[in-house]
Amino acid sequence: ASGRNTGLTTLAQSYDTGDLTGAVVGNVDTLVMNIPKGSQIVDIVIDQVVASVTGTTTVSIGNATGGAQLMAAVVTTAGGRFRGTTTDTTVYLRNATGTATLTAGRFIVTVEYIQRTDAGLQNPAAV
């Protein structure tokens, strides 16, 4: 029947910082993933799975080094879940460590997206 099975699959990529122990005060900009051209980001989630100890962590997500276009800087030090905005772009992360060298900390960034054609069109268009 027309209209059946024409939905799109939601995909995800994750970036895990690993143990942040020893991170010194300053900014670290990292290209964390390239989503397929034309894809649309539907959700960005940061899970601070180990609270930062001694120093602070502030995380922003952008489409360029040091940017915050996808998620404004948010203090993640105490842990928890944080969400960004949606769009279609390359994804960079900035982790700003402040106040002191960290003795613990870890977070995971997950970006969910719908893959489309390079022109941003739904594929398949219909069944």
PDB file of C-alpha atoms in Angstrom:
ATOM      1  CA  ALA A   1       0.000   0.000   0.000  1.00  0.00           C
ATOM      2  CA  SER A   2       1.132   3.513  -0.767  1.00  0.00           C
ATOM      3  CA  GLY A   3       2.858   5.305   2.116  1.00  0.00           C
ATOM      4  CA  ARG A   4       3.941   2.189   3.992  1.00  0.00           C
ATOM      5  CA  ASN A   5       7.567   1.731   4.942  1.00  0.00           C
ATOM      6  CA  THR A   6       8.605   5.143   3.664  1.00  0.00           C
ATOM      7  CA  GLY A   7      10.011   6.432   6.960  1.00  0.00           C
ATOM      8  CA  LEU A   8      13.680   7.125   7.516  1.00  0.00           C
ATOM      9  CA  THR A   9      16.061   5.431   9.932  1.00  0.00           C
ATOM     10  CA  THR A  10      17.539   7.406  12.808  1.00  0.00           C
ATOM     11  CA  LEU A  11      21.278   6.783  13.203  1.00  0.00           C
ATOM     12  CA  ALA A  12      23.684   7.820  15.963  1.00  0.00           C
ATOM     13  CA  GLN A  13      27.370   8.365  16.547  1.00  0.00           C
ATOM     14  CA  SER A  14      29.002   8.759  19.963  1.00  0.00           C
ATOM     15  CA  TYR A  15      32.248  10.263  21.216  1.00  0.00           C
ATOM     16  CA  ASP A  16      33.625   9.185  24.607  1.00  0.00           C
ATOM     17  CA  THR A  17      36.248  11.428  26.207  1.00  0.00           C
ATOM     18  CA  GLY A  18      37.628   8.582  28.269  1.00  0.00           C
ATOM     19  CA  ASP A  19      39.134   9.393  31.653  1.00  0.00           C
ATOM     20  CA  LEU A  20      39.725  13.150  31.929  1.00  0.00           C
ATOM     21  CA  THR A  21      42.058  12.834  34.916  1.00  0.00           C
ATOM     22  CA  GLY A  22      44.974  15.204  34.400  1.00  0.00           C
ATOM     23  CA  ALA A  23      43.116  17.600  32.064  1.00  0.00           C
ATOM     24  CA  VAL A  24      44.614  21.023  32.760  1.00  0.00           C
ATOM     25  CA  VAL A  25      42.901  24.422  32.731  1.00  0.00           C
ATOM     26  CA  GLY A  26      42.193  25.503  29.160  1.00  0.00           C
ATOM     27  CA  ASN A  27      40.139  24.741  26.059  1.00  0.00           C
ATOM     28  CA  VAL A  28      40.390  21.561  24.016  1.00  0.00           C
ATOM     29  CA  ASP A  29      38.657  21.614  20.610  1.00  0.00           C
ATOM     30  CA  THR A  30      38.078  18.242  18.955  1.00  0.00           C
ATOM     31  CA  LEU A  31      36.493  17.169  15.671  1.00  0.00           C
ATOM     32  CA  VAL A  32      34.357  14.379  17.123  1.00  0.00           C
ATOM     33  CA  MET A  33      32.428  13.169  14.075  1.00  0.00           C
ATOM     34  CA  ASN A  34      31.373  13.786  10.503  1.00  0.00           C
ATOM     35  CA  ILE A  35      27.770  12.924   9.844  1.00  0.00           C
ATOM     36  CA  PRO A  36      26.875  12.036   6.241  1.00  0.00           C
ATOM     37  CA  LYS A  37      26.349  15.029   3.952  1.00  0.00           C
ATOM     38  CA  GLY A  38      22.688  16.100   3.781  1.00  0.00           C
ATOM     39  CA  SER A  39      21.790  14.420   7.094  1.00  0.00           C
ATOM     40  CA  GLN A  40      19.608  16.204   9.639  1.00  0.00           C
ATOM     41  CA  ILE A  41      20.584  16.184  13.321  1.00  0.00           C
ATOM     42  CA  VAL A  42      17.537  15.433  15.474  1.00  0.00           C
ATOM     43  CA  ASP A  43      19.154  15.285  18.929  1.00  0.00           C
ATOM     44  CA  ILE A  44      22.464  15.937  20.701  1.00  0.00           C
ATOM     45  CA  VAL A  45      22.980  14.492  24.176  1.00  0.00           C
ATOM     46  CA  ILE A  46      25.907  14.900  26.570  1.00  0.00           C
ATOM     47  CA  ASP A  47      26.021  12.415  29.434  1.00  0.00           C
ATOM     48  CA  GLN A  48      28.574  13.363  32.102  1.00  0.00           C
ATOM     49  CA  VAL A  49      29.004   9.806  33.400  1.00  0.00           C
ATOM     50  CA  VAL A  50      31.815  10.619  35.854  1.00  0.00           C
ATOM     51  CA  ALA A  51      31.593  13.966  37.617  1.00  0.00           C
ATOM     52  CA  SER A  52      34.586  16.256  37.204  1.00  0.00           C
ATOM     53  CA  VAL A  53      36.632  16.487  40.383  1.00  0.00           C
ATOM     54  CA  THR A  54      38.797  19.406  41.562  1.00  0.00           C
ATOM     55  CA  GLY A  55      38.299  21.483  38.381  1.00  0.00           C
ATOM     56  CA  THR A  56      35.224  22.257  36.312  1.00  0.00           C
ATOM     57  CA  THR A  57      34.139  21.143  32.841  1.00  0.00           C
ATOM     58  CA  THR A  58      32.131  23.260  30.432  1.00  0.00           C
ATOM     59  CA  VAL A  59      31.151  21.700  27.112  1.00  0.00           C
ATOM     60  CA  SER A  60      29.856  23.284  23.909  1.00  0.00           C
ATOM     61  CA  ILE A  61      29.083  21.718  20.526  1.00  0.00           C
ATOM     62  CA  GLY A  62      29.510  23.565  17.238  1.00  0.00           C
ATOM     63  CA  ASN A  63      29.994  23.232  13.503  1.00  0.00           C
ATOM     64  CA  ALA A  64      33.466  24.822  13.680  1.00  0.00           C
ATOM     65  CA  THR A  65      36.430  24.742  16.045  1.00  0.00           C
ATOM     66  CA  GLY A  66      35.486  26.568  19.241  1.00  0.00           C
ATOM     67  CA  GLY A  67      31.889  27.029  18.083  1.00  0.00           C
ATOM     68  CA  ALA A  68      28.701  26.712  20.095  1.00  0.00           C
ATOM     69  CA  GLN A  69      26.167  26.789  17.245  1.00  0.00           C
ATOM     70  CA  LEU A  70      24.641  23.409  18.157  1.00  0.00           C
ATOM     71  CA  MET A  71      24.843  23.620  21.945  1.00  0.00           C
ATOM     72  CA  ALA A  72      25.712  26.662  23.993  1.00  0.00           C
ATOM     73  CA  ALA A  73      28.382  26.171  26.649  1.00  0.00           C
ATOM     74  CA  VAL A  74      26.948  24.225  29.569  1.00  0.00           C
ATOM     75  CA  VAL A  75      28.666  23.419  32.866  1.00  0.00           C
ATOM     76  CA  THR A  76      28.687  19.619  33.114  1.00  0.00           C
ATOM     77  CA  THR A  77      30.942  19.316  36.188  1.00  0.00           C
ATOM     78  CA  ALA A  78      28.427  17.694  38.538  1.00  0.00           C
ATOM     79  CA  GLY A  79      27.239  15.139  35.989  1.00  0.00           C
ATOM     80  CA  GLY A  80      23.903  14.498  34.333  1.00  0.00           C
ATOM     81  CA  ARG A  81      22.336  14.746  30.869  1.00  0.00           C
ATOM     82  CA  PHE A  82      22.373  17.837  28.668  1.00  0.00           C
ATOM     83  CA  ARG A  83      20.744  18.466  25.246  1.00  0.00           C
ATOM     84  CA  GLY A  84      21.615  20.678  22.283  1.00  0.00           C
ATOM     85  CA  THR A  85      19.779  21.998  19.230  1.00  0.00           C
ATOM     86  CA  THR A  86      19.219  20.300  15.872  1.00  0.00           C
ATOM     87  CA  THR A  87      20.586  21.033  12.384  1.00  0.00           C
ATOM     88  CA  ASP A  88      22.710  19.417   9.669  1.00  0.00           C
ATOM     89  CA  THR A  89      26.482  19.924   9.887  1.00  0.00           C
ATOM     90  CA  THR A  90      29.898  18.630  10.937  1.00  0.00           C
ATOM     91  CA  VAL A  91      30.218  18.306  14.717  1.00  0.00           C
ATOM     92  CA  TYR A  92      33.020  19.786  16.829  1.00  0.00           C
ATOM     93  CA  LEU A  93      33.282  19.672  20.616  1.00  0.00           C
ATOM     94  CA  ARG A  94      34.934  22.155  22.978  1.00  0.00           C
ATOM     95  CA  ASN A  95      35.775  20.992  26.477  1.00  0.00           C
ATOM     96  CA  ALA A  96      36.878  23.864  28.697  1.00  0.00           C
ATOM     97  CA  THR A  97      38.532  22.792  31.941  1.00  0.00           C
ATOM     98  CA  GLY A  98      38.538  25.533  34.528  1.00  0.00           C
ATOM     99  CA  THR A  99      39.798  26.296  38.038  1.00  0.00           C
ATOM    100  CA  ALA A 100      42.210  23.338  38.468  1.00  0.00           C
ATOM    101  CA  THR A 101      43.658  20.189  36.928  1.00  0.00           C
ATOM    102  CA  LEU A 102      41.018  17.447  36.991  1.00  0.00           C
ATOM    103  CA  THR A 103      41.452  14.396  39.196  1.00  0.00           C
ATOM    104  CA  ALA A 104      38.428  12.649  37.611  1.00  0.00           C
ATOM    105  CA  GLY A 105      35.797  13.142  34.927  1.00  0.00           C
ATOM    106  CA  ARG A 106      34.343  11.612  31.761  1.00  0.00           C
ATOM    107  CA  PHE A 107      31.506  12.409  29.361  1.00  0.00           C
ATOM    108  CA  ILE A 108      29.947  10.911  26.241  1.00  0.00           C
ATOM    109  CA  VAL A 109      28.468  12.976  23.391  1.00  0.00           C
ATOM    110  CA  THR A 110      25.834  11.242  21.232  1.00  0.00           C
ATOM    111  CA  VAL A 111      24.445  12.783  18.057  1.00  0.00           C
ATOM    112  CA  GLU A 112      21.312  11.246  16.517  1.00  0.00           C
ATOM    113  CA  TYR A 113      20.592  12.046  12.887  1.00  0.00           C
ATOM    114  CA  ILE A 114      18.472  11.052   9.910  1.00  0.00           C
ATOM    115  CA  GLN A 115      20.532  10.253   6.860  1.00  0.00           C
ATOM    116  CA  ARG A 116      19.306  11.878   3.660  1.00  0.00           C
ATOM    117  CA  THR A 117      20.718  12.306   0.157  1.00  0.00           C
ATOM    118  CA  ASP A 118      23.590  14.770  -0.385  1.00  0.00           C
ATOM    119  CA  ALA A 119      20.946  17.341  -1.414  1.00  0.00           C
ATOM    120  CA  GLY A 120      19.063  16.786   1.881  1.00  0.00           C
ATOM    121  CA  LEU A 121      16.178  14.904   0.244  1.00  0.00           C
ATOM    122  CA  GLN A 122      14.424  11.897   1.725  1.00  0.00           C
ATOM    123  CA  ASN A 123      15.651   8.628   0.246  1.00  0.00           C
ATOM    124  CA  PRO A 124      13.715   6.564  -0.612  1.00  0.00           C
ATOM    125  CA  ALA A 125      11.183   9.216  -1.626  1.00  0.00           C
ATOM    126  CA  ALA A 126       8.386   6.616  -1.824  1.00  0.00           C
ATOM    127  CA  VAL A 127       7.911   2.885  -2.106  1.00  0.00           C
TER     128      VAL A 127
END
